[in-house]
PDB file of C-alpha atoms in Angstrom:
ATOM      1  CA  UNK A 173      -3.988  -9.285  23.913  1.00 65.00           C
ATOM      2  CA  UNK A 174      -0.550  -8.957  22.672  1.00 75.00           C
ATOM      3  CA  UNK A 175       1.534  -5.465  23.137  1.00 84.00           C
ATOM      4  CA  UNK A 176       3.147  -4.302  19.879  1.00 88.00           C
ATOM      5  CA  UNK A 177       6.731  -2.333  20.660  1.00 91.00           C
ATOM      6  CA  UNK A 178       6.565  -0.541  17.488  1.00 93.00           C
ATOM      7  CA  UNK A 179       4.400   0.530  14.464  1.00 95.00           C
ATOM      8  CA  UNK A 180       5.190   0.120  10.693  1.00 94.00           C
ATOM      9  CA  UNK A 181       4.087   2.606   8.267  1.00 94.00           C
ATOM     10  CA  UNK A 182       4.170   1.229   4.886  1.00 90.00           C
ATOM     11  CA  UNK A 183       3.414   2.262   1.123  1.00 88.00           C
ATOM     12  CA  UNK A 184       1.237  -0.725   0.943  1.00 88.00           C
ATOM     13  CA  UNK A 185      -0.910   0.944   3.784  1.00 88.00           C
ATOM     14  CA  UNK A 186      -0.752   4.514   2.433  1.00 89.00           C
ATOM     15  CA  UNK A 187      -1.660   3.082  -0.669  1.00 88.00           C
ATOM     16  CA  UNK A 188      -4.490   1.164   0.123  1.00 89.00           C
ATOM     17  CA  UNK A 189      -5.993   4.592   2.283  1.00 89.00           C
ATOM     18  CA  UNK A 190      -6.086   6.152  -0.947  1.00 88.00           C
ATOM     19  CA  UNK A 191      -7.471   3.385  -3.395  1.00 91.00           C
ATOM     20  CA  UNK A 192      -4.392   3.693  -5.269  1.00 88.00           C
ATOM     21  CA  UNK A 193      -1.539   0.485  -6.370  1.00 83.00           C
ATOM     22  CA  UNK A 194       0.920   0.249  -4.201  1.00 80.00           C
ATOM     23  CA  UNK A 195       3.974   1.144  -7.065  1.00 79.00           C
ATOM     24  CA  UNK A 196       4.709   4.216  -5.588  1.00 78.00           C
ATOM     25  CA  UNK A 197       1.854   6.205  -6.656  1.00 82.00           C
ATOM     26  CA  UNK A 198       1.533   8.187  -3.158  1.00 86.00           C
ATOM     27  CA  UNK A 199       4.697  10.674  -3.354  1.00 87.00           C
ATOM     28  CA  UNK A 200       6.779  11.418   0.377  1.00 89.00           C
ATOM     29  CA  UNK A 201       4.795  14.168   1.303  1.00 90.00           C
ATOM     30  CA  UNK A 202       1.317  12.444   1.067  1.00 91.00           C
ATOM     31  CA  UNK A 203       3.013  10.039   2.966  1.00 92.00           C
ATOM     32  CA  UNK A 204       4.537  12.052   5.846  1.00 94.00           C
ATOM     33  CA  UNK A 205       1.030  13.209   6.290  1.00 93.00           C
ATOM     34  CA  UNK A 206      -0.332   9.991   7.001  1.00 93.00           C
ATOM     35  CA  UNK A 207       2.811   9.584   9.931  1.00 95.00           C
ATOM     36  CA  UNK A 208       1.907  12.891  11.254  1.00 96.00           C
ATOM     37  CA  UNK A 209      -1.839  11.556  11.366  1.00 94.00           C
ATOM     38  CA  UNK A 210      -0.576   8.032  13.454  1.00 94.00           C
ATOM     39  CA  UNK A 211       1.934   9.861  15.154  1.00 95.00           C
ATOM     40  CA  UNK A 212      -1.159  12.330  16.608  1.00 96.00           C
ATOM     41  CA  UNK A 213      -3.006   9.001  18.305  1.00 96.00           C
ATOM     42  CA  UNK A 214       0.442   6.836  19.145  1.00 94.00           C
ATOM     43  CA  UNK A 215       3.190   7.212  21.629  1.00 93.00           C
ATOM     44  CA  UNK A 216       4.810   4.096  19.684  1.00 96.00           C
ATOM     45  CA  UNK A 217       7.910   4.185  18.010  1.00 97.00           C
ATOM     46  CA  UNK A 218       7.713   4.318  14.172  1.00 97.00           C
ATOM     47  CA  UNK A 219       9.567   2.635  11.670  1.00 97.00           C
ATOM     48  CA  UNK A 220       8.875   3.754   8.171  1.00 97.00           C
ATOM     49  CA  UNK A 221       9.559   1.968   5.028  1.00 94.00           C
ATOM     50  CA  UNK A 222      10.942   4.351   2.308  1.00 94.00           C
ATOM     51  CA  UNK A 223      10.541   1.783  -0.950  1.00 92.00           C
ATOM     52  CA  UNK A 224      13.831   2.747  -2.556  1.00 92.00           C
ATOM     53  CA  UNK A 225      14.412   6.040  -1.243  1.00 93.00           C
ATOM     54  CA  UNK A 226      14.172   7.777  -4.381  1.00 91.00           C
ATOM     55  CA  UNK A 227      17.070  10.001  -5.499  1.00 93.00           C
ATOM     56  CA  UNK A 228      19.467  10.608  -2.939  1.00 96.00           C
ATOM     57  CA  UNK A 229      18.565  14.338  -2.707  1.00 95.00           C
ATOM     58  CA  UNK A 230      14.468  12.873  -2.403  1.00 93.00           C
ATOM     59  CA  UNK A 231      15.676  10.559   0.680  1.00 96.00           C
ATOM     60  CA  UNK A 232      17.927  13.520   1.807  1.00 96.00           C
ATOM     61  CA  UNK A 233      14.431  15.308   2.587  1.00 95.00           C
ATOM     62  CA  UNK A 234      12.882  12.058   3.595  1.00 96.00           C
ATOM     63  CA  UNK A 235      14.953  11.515   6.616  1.00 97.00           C
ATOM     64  CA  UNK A 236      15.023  15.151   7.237  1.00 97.00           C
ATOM     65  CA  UNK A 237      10.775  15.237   7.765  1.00 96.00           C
ATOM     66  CA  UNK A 238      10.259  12.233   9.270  1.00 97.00           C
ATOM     67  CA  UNK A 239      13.258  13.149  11.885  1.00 97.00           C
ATOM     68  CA  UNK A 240      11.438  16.291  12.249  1.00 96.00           C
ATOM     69  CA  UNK A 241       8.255  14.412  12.925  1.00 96.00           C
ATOM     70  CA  UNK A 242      10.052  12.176  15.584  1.00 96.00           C
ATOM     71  CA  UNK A 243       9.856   8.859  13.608  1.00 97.00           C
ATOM     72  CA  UNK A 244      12.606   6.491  14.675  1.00 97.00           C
ATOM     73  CA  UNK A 245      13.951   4.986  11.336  1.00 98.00           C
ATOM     74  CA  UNK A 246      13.941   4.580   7.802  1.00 98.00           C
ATOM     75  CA  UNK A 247      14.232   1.363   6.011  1.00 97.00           C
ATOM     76  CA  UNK A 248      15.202   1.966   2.208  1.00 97.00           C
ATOM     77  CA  UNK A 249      15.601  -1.167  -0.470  1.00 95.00           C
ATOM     78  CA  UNK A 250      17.834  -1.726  -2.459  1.00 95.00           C
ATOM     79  CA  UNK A 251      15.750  -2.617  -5.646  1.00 90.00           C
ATOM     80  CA  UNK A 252      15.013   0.105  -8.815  1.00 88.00           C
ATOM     81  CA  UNK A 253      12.733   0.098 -11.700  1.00 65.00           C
ATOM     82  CA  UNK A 254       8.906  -0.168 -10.798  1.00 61.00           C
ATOM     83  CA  UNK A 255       7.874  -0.981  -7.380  1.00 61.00           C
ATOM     84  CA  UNK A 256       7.048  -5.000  -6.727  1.00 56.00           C
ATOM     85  CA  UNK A 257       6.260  -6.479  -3.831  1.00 54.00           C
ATOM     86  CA  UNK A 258       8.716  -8.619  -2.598  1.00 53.00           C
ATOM     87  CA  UNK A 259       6.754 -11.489  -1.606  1.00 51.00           C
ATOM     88  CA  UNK A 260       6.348 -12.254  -5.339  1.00 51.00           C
ATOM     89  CA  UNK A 261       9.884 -12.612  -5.110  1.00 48.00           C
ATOM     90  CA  UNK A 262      10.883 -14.084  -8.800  1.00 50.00           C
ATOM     91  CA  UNK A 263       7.587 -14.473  -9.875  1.00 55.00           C
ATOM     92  CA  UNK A 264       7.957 -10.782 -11.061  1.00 57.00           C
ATOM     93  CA  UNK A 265      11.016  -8.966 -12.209  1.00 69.00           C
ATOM     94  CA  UNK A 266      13.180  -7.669  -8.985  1.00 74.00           C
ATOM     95  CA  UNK A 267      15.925  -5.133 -10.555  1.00 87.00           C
ATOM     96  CA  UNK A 268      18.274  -4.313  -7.779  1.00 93.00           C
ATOM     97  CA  UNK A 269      20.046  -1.285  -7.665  1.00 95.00           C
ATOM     98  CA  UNK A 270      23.595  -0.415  -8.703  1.00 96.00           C
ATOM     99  CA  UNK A 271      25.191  -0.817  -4.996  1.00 97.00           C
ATOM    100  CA  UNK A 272      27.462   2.552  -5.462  1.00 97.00           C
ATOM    101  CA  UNK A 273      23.974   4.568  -6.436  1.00 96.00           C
ATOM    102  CA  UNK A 274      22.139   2.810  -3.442  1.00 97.00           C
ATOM    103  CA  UNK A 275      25.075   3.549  -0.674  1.00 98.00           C
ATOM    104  CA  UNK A 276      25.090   7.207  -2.019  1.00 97.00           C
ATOM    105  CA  UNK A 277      21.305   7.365  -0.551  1.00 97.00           C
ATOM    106  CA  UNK A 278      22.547   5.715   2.713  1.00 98.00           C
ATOM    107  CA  UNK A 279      25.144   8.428   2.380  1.00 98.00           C
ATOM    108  CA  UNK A 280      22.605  11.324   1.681  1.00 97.00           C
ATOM    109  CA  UNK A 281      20.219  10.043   4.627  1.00 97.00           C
ATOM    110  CA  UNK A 282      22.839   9.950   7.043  1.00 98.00           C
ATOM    111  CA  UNK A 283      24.246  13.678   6.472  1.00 97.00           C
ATOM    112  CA  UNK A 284      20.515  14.912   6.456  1.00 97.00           C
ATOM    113  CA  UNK A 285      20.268  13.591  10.381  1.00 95.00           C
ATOM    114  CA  UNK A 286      19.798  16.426  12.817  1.00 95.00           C
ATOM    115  CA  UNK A 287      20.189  14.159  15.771  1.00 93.00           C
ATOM    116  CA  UNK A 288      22.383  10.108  16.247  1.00 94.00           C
ATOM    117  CA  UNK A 289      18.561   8.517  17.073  1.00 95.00           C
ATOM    118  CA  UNK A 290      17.176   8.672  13.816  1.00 97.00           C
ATOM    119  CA  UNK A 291      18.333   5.042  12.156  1.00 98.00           C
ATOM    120  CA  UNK A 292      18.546   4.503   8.797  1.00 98.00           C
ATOM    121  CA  UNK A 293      18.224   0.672   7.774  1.00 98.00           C
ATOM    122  CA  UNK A 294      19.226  -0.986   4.390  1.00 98.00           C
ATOM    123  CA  UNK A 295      16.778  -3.608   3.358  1.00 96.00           C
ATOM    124  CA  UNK A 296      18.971  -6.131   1.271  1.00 96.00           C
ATOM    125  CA  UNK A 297      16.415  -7.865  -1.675  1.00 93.00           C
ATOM    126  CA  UNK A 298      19.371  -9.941  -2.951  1.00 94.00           C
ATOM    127  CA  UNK A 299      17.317 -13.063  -1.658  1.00 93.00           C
ATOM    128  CA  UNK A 300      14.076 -12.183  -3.377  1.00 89.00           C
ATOM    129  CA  UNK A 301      15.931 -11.591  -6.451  1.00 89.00           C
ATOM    130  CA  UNK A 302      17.314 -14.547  -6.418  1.00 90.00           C
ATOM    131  CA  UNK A 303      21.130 -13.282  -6.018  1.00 93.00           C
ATOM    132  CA  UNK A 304      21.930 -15.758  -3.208  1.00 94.00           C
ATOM    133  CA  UNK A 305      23.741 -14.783  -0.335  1.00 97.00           C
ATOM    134  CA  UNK A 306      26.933 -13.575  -1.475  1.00 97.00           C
ATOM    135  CA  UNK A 307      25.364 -10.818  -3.233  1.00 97.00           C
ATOM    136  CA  UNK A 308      23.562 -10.198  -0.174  1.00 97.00           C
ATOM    137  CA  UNK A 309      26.212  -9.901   2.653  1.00 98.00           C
ATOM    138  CA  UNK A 310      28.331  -7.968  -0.425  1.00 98.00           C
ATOM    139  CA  UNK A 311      25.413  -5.709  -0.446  1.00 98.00           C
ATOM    140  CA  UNK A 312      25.212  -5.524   3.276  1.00 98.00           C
ATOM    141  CA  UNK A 313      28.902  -5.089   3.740  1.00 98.00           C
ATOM    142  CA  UNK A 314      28.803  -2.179   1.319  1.00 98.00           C
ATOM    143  CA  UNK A 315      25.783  -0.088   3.023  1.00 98.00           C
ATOM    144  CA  UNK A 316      27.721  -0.691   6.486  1.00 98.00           C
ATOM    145  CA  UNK A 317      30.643   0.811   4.950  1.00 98.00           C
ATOM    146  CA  UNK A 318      28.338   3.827   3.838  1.00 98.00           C
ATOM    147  CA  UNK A 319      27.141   4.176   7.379  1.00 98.00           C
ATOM    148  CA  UNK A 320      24.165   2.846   7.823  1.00 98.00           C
ATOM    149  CA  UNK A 321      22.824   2.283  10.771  1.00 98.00           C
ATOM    150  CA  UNK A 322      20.969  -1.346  10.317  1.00 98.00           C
ATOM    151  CA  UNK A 323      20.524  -4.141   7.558  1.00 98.00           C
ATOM    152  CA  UNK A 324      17.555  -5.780   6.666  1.00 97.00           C
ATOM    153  CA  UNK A 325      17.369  -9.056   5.364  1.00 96.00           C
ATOM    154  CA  UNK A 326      14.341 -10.577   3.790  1.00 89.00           C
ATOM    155  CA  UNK A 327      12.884 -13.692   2.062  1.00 91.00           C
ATOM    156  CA  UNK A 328      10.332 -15.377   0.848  1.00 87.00           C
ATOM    157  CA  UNK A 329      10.575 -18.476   1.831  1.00 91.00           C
ATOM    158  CA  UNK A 330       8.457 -20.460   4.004  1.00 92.00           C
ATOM    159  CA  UNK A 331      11.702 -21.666   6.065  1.00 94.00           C
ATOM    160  CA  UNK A 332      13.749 -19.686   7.856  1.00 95.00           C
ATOM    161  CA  UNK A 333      17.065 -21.549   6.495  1.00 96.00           C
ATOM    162  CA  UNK A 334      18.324 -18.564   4.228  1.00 95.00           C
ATOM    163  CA  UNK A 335      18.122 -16.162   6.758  1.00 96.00           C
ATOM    164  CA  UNK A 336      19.615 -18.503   9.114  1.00 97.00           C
ATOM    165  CA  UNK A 337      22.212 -18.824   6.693  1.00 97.00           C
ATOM    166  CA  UNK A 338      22.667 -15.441   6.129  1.00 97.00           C
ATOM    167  CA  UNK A 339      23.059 -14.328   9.567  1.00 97.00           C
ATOM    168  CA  UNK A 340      25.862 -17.034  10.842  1.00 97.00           C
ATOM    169  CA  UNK A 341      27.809 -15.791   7.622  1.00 98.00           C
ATOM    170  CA  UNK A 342      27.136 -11.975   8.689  1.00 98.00           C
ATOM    171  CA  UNK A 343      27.978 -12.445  12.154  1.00 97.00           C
ATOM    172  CA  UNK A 344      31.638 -13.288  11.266  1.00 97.00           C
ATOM    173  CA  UNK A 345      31.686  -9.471   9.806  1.00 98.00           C
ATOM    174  CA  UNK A 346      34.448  -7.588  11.666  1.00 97.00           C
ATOM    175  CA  UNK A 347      32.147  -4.459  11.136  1.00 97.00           C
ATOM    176  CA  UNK A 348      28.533  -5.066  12.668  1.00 97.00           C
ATOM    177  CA  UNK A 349      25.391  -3.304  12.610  1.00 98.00           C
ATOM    178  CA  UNK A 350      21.774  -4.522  14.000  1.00 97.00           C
ATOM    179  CA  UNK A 351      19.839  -6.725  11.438  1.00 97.00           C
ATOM    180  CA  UNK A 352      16.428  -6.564  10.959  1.00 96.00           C
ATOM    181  CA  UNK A 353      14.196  -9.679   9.896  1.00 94.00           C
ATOM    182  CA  UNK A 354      10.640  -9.468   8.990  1.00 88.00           C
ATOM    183  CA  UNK A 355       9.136 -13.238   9.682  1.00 88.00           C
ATOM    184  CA  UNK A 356       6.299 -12.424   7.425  1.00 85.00           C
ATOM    185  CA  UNK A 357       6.649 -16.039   4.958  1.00 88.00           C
ATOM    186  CA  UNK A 358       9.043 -18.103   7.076  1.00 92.00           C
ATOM    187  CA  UNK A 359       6.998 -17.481  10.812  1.00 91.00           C
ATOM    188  CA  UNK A 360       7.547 -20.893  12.257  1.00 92.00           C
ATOM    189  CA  UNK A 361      10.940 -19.326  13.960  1.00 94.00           C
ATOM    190  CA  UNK A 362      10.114 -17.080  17.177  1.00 91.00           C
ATOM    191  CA  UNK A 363      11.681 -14.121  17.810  1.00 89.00           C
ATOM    192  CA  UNK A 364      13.940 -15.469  20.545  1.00 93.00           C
ATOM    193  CA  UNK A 365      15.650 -18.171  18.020  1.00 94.00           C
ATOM    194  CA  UNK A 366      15.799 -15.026  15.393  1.00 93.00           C
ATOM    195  CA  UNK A 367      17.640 -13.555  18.014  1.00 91.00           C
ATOM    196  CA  UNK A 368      19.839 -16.101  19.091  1.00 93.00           C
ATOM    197  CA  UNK A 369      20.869 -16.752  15.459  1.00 91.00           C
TER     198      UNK A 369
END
């Protein structure tokens, strides 16, 4: 079988071990005790994906546990209102966040750090809003700016064109961090032409 390099813990899945919608209904610290629980059975790095973060002083203790707890990073969105999943992309209201309140979470997660290994990575939802791309490398230029450590970009699309697009126009940044892309709609592109883009 395949090898996995890494293991995702996500609201969805929290959610769905309690029976519950996945809008945020499980608060953090039902959540860090479902990492704690994976984290007792695998040796795997963690990524865990914060929704939005909450307030800044909310992600501030976020980042502060799961460091604690040895996960590896933190991936926060950059959407507001009432959780929706972003594979419904336009089909349901996205509401992104002010990008000055966002950063200021990037900003609180950062000084909460203990340690340089813990990551944490801004998932840009300009795309699934339907804010095109300028919005999104604006976005992603701002949360580099506010130290993060990695951007996320993410579609809905079946193709891979708009991340493709995306990433040529990021990679003329001056001021680079790792990018993260989740194939989830648009998996007819391998990981090594992901990476090669």
């Amino acid at each position: 079988g395949q090898a996995f390099h890494a293991v995702w813990s996500s609201s969805l899945t929290s959610s769905s071990i309690k029976g519950k919608p996945d809008i945020e209904t499980v608060d953090t610290s039902a959540r860090i005790g479902v990492v704690e629980d994976v984290l007792e059975v695998c040796s795997l790095p963690m990524i865990y994906d914060g929704d939005t973060g909450g307030h800044p002083e909310v992600f501030h203790f976020t980042v502060r546990s799961l460091e604690r707890l040895g996960v590896s990073a933190c991936i926060i969105e950059d959407k507001t209102g009432l959780k929706q999943n972003s594979l419904f992309g336009t089909d349901r209201k996205q509401v992104l966040e002010d990008i000055d309140t966002f950063c200021k979470k990037i900003e609180a997660g950062k000084k909460a750090q203990v340690t340089d290994d813990f990551m944490v990575i801004a998932r840009m939802e300009s795309l699934i809003a339907g804010w095109g791309q300028e919005e999104a490398l604006k976005r992603a230029k701002a949360c580099i700016a506010a130290g993060v450590d990695g951007i996320m970009i993410h579609s809905k699309e079946k193709q891979p064109d708009e991340i493709l697009e995306f990433l040529q126009a990021y990679n003329q940044f001056e001021v680079k961090v790792p990018v993260v892309a989740v194939p989830t709609s648009y998996n007819s592109i391998t990981e090594d032409e992901l990476f090669k883009a």
